[in-house]
GROMACS .gro file of C-alpha atoms in nm:
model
  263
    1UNK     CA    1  18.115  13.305  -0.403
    2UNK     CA    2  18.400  13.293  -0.682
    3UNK     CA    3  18.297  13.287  -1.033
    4UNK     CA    4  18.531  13.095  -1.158
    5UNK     CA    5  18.568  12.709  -1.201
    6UNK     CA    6  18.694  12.494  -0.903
    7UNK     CA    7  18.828  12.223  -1.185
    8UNK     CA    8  19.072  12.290  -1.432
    9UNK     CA    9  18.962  12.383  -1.744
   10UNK     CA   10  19.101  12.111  -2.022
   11UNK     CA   11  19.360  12.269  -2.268
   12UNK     CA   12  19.204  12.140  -2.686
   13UNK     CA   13  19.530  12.230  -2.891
   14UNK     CA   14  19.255  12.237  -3.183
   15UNK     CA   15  19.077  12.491  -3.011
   16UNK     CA   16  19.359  12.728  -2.879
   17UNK     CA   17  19.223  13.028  -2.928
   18UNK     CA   18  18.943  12.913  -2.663
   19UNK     CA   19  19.093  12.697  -2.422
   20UNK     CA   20  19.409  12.877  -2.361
   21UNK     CA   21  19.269  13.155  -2.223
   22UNK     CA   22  19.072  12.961  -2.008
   23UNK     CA   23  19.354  12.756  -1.854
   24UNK     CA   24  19.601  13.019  -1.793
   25UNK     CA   25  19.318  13.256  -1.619
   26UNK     CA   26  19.243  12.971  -1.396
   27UNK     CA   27  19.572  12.940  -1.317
   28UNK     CA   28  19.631  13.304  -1.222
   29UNK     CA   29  19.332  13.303  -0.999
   30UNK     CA   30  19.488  12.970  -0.784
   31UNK     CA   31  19.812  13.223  -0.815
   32UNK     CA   32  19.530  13.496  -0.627
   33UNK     CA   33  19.652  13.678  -0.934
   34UNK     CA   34  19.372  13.664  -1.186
   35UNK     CA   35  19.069  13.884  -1.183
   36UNK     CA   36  18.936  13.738  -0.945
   37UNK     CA   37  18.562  13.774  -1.009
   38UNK     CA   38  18.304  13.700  -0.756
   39UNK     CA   39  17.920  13.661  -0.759
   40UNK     CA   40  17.782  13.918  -0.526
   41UNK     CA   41  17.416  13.889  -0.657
   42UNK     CA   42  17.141  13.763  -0.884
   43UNK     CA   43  16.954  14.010  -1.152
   44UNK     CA   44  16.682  13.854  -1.437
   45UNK     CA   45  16.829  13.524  -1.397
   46UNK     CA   46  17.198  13.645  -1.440
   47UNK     CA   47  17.486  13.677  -1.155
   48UNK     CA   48  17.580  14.008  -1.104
   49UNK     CA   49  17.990  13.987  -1.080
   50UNK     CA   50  18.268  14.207  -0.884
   51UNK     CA   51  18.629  14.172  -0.860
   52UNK     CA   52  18.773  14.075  -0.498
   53UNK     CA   53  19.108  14.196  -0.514
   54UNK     CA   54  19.353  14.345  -0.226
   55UNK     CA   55  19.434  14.694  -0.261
   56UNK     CA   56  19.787  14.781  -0.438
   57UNK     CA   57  19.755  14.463  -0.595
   58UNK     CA   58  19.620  14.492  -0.941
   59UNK     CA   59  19.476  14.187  -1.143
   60UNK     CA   60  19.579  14.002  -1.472
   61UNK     CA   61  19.383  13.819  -1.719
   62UNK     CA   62  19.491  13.602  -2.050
   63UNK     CA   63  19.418  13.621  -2.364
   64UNK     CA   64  19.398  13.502  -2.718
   65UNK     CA   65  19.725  13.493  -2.927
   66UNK     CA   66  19.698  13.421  -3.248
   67UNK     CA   67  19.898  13.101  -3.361
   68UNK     CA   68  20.124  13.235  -3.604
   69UNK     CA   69  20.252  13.453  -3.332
   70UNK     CA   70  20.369  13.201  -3.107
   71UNK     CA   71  20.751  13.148  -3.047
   72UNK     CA   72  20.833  12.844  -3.265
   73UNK     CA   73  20.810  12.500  -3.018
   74UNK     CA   74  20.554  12.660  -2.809
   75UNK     CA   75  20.267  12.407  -2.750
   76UNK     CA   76  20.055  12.666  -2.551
   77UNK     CA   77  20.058  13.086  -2.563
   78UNK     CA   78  19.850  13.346  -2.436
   79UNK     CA   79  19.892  13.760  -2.358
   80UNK     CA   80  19.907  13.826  -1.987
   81UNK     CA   81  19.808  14.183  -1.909
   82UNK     CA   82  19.845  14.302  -1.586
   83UNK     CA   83  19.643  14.602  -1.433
   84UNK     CA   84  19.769  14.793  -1.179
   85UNK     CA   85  19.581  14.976  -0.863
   86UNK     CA   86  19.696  15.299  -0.952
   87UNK     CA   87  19.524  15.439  -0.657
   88UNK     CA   88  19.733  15.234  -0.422
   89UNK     CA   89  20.035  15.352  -0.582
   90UNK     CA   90  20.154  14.980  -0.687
   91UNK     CA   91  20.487  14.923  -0.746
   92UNK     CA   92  20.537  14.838  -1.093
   93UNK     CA   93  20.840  14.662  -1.079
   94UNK     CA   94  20.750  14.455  -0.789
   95UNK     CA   95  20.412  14.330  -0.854
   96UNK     CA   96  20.536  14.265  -1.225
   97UNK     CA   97  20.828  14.084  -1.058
   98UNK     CA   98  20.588  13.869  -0.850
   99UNK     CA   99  20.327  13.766  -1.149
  100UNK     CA  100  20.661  13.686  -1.305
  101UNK     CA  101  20.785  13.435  -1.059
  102UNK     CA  102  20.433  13.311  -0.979
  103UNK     CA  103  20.358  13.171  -1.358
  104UNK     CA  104  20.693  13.056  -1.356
  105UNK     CA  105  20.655  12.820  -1.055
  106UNK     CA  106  20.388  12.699  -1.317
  107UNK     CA  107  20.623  12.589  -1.585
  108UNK     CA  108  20.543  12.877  -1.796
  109UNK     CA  109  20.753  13.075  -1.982
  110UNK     CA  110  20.752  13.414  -1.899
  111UNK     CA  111  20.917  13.671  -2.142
  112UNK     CA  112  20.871  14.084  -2.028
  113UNK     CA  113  20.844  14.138  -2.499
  114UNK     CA  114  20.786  14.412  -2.707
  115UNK     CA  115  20.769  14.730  -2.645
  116UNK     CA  116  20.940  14.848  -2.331
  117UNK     CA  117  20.651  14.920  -2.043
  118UNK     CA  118  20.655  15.293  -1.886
  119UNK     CA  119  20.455  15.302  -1.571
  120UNK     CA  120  20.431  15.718  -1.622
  121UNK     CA  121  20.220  15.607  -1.982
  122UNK     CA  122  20.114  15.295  -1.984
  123UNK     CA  123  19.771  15.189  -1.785
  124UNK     CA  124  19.890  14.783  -1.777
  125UNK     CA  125  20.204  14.566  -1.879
  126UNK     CA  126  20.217  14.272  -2.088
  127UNK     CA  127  20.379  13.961  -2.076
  128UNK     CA  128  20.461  13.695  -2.290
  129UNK     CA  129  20.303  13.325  -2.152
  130UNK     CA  130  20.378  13.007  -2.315
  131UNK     CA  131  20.441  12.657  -2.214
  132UNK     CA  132  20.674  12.439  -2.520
  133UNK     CA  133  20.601  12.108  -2.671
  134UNK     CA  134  20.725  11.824  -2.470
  135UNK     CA  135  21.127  11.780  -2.536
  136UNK     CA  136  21.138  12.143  -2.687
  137UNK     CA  137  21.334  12.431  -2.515
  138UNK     CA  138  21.217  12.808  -2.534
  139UNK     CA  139  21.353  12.980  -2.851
  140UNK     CA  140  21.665  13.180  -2.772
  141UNK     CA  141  21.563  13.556  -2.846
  142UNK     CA  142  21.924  13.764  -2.895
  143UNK     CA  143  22.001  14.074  -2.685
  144UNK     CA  144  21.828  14.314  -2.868
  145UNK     CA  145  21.486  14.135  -2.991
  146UNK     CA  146  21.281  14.446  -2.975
  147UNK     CA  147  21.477  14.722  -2.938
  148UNK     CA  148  21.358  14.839  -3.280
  149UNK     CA  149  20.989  14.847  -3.180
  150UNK     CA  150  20.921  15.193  -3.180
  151UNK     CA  151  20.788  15.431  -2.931
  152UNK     CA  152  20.370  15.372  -2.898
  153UNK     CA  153  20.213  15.612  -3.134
  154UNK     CA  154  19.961  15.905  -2.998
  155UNK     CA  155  19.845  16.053  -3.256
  156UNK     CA  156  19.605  15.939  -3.515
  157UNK     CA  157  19.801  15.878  -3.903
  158UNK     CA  158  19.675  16.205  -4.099
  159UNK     CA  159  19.595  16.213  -4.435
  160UNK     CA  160  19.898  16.215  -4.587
  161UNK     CA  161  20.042  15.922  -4.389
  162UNK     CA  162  20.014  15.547  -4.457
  163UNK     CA  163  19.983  15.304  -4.155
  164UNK     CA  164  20.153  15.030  -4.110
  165UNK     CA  165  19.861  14.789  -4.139
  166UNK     CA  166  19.769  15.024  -4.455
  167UNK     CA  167  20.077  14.956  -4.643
  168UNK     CA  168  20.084  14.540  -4.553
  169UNK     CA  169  19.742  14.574  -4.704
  170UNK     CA  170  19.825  14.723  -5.029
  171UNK     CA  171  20.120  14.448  -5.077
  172UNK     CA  172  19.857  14.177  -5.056
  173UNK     CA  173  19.541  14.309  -5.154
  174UNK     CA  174  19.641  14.267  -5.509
  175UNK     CA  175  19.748  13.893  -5.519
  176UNK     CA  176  19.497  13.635  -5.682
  177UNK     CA  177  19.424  13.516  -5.362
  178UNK     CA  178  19.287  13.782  -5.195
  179UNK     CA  179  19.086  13.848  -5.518
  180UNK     CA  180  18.951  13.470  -5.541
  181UNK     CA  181  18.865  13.487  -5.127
  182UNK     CA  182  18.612  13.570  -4.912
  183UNK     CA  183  18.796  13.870  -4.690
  184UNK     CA  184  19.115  13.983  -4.631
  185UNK     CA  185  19.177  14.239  -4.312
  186UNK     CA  186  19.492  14.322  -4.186
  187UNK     CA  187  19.534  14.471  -3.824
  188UNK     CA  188  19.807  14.595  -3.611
  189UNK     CA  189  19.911  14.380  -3.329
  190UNK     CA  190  20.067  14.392  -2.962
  191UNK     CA  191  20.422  14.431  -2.977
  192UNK     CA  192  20.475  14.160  -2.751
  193UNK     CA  193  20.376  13.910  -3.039
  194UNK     CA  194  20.604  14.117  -3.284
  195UNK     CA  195  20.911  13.837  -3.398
  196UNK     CA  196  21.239  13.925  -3.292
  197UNK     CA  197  21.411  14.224  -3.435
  198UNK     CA  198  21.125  14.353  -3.620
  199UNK     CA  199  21.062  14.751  -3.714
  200UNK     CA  200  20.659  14.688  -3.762
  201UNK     CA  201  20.425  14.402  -3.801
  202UNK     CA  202  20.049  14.332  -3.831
  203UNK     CA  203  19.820  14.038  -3.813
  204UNK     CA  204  19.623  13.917  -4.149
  205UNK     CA  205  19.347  13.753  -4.147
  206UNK     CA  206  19.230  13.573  -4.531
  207UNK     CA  207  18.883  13.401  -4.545
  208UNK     CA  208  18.938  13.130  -4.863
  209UNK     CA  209  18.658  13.100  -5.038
  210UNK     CA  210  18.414  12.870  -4.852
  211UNK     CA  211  18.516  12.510  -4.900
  212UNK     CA  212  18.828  12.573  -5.074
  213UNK     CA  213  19.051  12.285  -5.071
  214UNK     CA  214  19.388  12.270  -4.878
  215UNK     CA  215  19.561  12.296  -5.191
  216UNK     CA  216  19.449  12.581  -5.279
  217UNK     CA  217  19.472  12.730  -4.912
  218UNK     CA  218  19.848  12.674  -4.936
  219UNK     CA  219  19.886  12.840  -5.287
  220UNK     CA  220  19.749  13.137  -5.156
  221UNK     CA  221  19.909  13.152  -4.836
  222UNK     CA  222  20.229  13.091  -5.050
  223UNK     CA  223  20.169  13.399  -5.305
  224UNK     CA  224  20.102  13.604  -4.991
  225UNK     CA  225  20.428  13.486  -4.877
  226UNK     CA  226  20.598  13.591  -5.213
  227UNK     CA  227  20.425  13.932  -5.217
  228UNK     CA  228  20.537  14.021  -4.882
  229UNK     CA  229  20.886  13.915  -4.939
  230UNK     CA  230  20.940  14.098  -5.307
  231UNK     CA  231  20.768  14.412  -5.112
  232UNK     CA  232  21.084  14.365  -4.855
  233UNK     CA  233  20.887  14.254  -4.582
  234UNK     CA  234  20.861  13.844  -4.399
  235UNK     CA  235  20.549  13.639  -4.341
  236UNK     CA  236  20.534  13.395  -4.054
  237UNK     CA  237  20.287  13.128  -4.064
  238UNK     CA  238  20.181  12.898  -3.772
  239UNK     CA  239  20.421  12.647  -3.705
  240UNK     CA  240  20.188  12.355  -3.728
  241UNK     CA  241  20.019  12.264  -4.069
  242UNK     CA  242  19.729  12.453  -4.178
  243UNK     CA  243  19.365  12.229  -4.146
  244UNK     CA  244  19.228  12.079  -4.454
  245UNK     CA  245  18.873  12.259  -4.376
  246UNK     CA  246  18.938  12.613  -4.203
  247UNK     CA  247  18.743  12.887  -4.256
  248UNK     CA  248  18.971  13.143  -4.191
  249UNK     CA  249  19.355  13.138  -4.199
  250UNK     CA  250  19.636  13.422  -4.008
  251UNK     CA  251  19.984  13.530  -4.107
  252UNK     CA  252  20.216  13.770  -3.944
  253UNK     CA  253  20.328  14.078  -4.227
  254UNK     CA  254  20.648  14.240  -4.102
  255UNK     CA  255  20.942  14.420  -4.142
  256UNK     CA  256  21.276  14.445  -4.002
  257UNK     CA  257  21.503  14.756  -4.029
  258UNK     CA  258  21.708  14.632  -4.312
  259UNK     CA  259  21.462  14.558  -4.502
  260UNK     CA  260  21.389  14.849  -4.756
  261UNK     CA  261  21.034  14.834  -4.994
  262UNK     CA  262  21.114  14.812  -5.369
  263UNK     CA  263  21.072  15.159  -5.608
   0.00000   0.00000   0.00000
């Protein structure tokens, strides 16, 4: 018995972060790409779930992207990550290949981003998956949109290295804003979400004090703005106006190669 829905979940473009996920997976199990999780008993009231999946294929599931990430015009955006049977010995470039073309055939857009995937490292790939606001055509990324992502780190930062999601930290941690809120954390993020062209980036999150007003929500998002940039780093903000009520707010911190801190 599959697990997952036989209708279409509805897509909430207040409630991306939830309902994106949801469609795209159901769409990669129709593909008989998804997980593909199936009930194969009952325990204390709860199904007990397995994957049914064909040997060699390997199995993808979506997930959350954070809104300031998206690529501008994009009505829709999830991560794709797709595991490969190892065991098998699946062919990378194939099976990639054929997820590819499959959420295509979807009206997806499909972009192979970030960091370049090495089947000899790497335990999964990642894709880009979005789907643009009616009348909007996918962002044109030039040639060399991440080739300044750099190789995936393997050892921990020692003691007398900063990270990069240290250093963002420091540039903001300072302003008024982050005094006057609730919680500011700053993380790093998959480079598949990274903007085009940029040397490192992380993902803040601010919690405004409870019941702040928008106002004051967009003077603080703009002084994190100004930090950032006079510490030689960009923000991005979602494309699509911040809520009056939120209770938490995200921003993308990064920097591009010629961009050099201040003494």
């Amino acid at each position: 018995m599959r697990s997952s829905s036989t209708q279409r979940p509805v897509y909430d473009r207040d409630r991306p972060s939830r309902t994106a996920p949801l469609v795209v997976n159901y769409d990669l199990d129709q593909l008989k790409v998804g997980e593909n999780r199936v009930v194969v008993g009952r325990k204390d009231g709860y199904d007990i779930h397995s994957r049914d999946i064909a040997p060699g294929d390997g199995w993808c599931r979506a997930m959350y992207a954070p809104e300031c990430a998206w690529p501008r015009g994009a009505d829709l955006c999830v991560l794709v990550e797709w595991h490969p049977c190892h065991r098998a010995g699946s062919d990378w470039a194939v099976r990639l290949e054929a997820v590819t073309t499959a959420l295509r055939s979807l009206d997806y857009v499909v972009e192979h981003a970030g960091r370049p995937t090495d089947p000899t490292l790497d335990l999964r790939a990642t894709l880009l998956v979005y789907r643009m606001e009616p009348g909007k055509a996918p962002p044109q990324r030039p040639d060399d949109a991440w080739t300044h992502v750099p190789p995936r780190r393997t050892a921990p930062y020692s003691w007398r290295e900063t990270s990069p999601q240290d250093e963002a930290k420091k540039v903001l941690r300072d302003t008024k804003a982050a005094w006057n809120g609730s919680r500011l954390v700053v993380w790093g993020i998959e480079s598949a979400l990274w903007p085009p062209r940029a040397s490192s980036c992380t993902l803040v999150r601010w919690w405004p004090t409870p019941g702040a007003p928008s106002r004051v929500i967009r003077e603080g998002l703009r002084e994190f703005s100004t930090a950032a940039s006079d510490a030689g780093y960009r923000a991005w903000l979602q494309e699509r106006p911040i809520p009056d009520a939120v209770e938490d707010v995200d921003l993308l911190v990064y920097r591009e190669p010629d961009s050099t801190s201040p003494a």
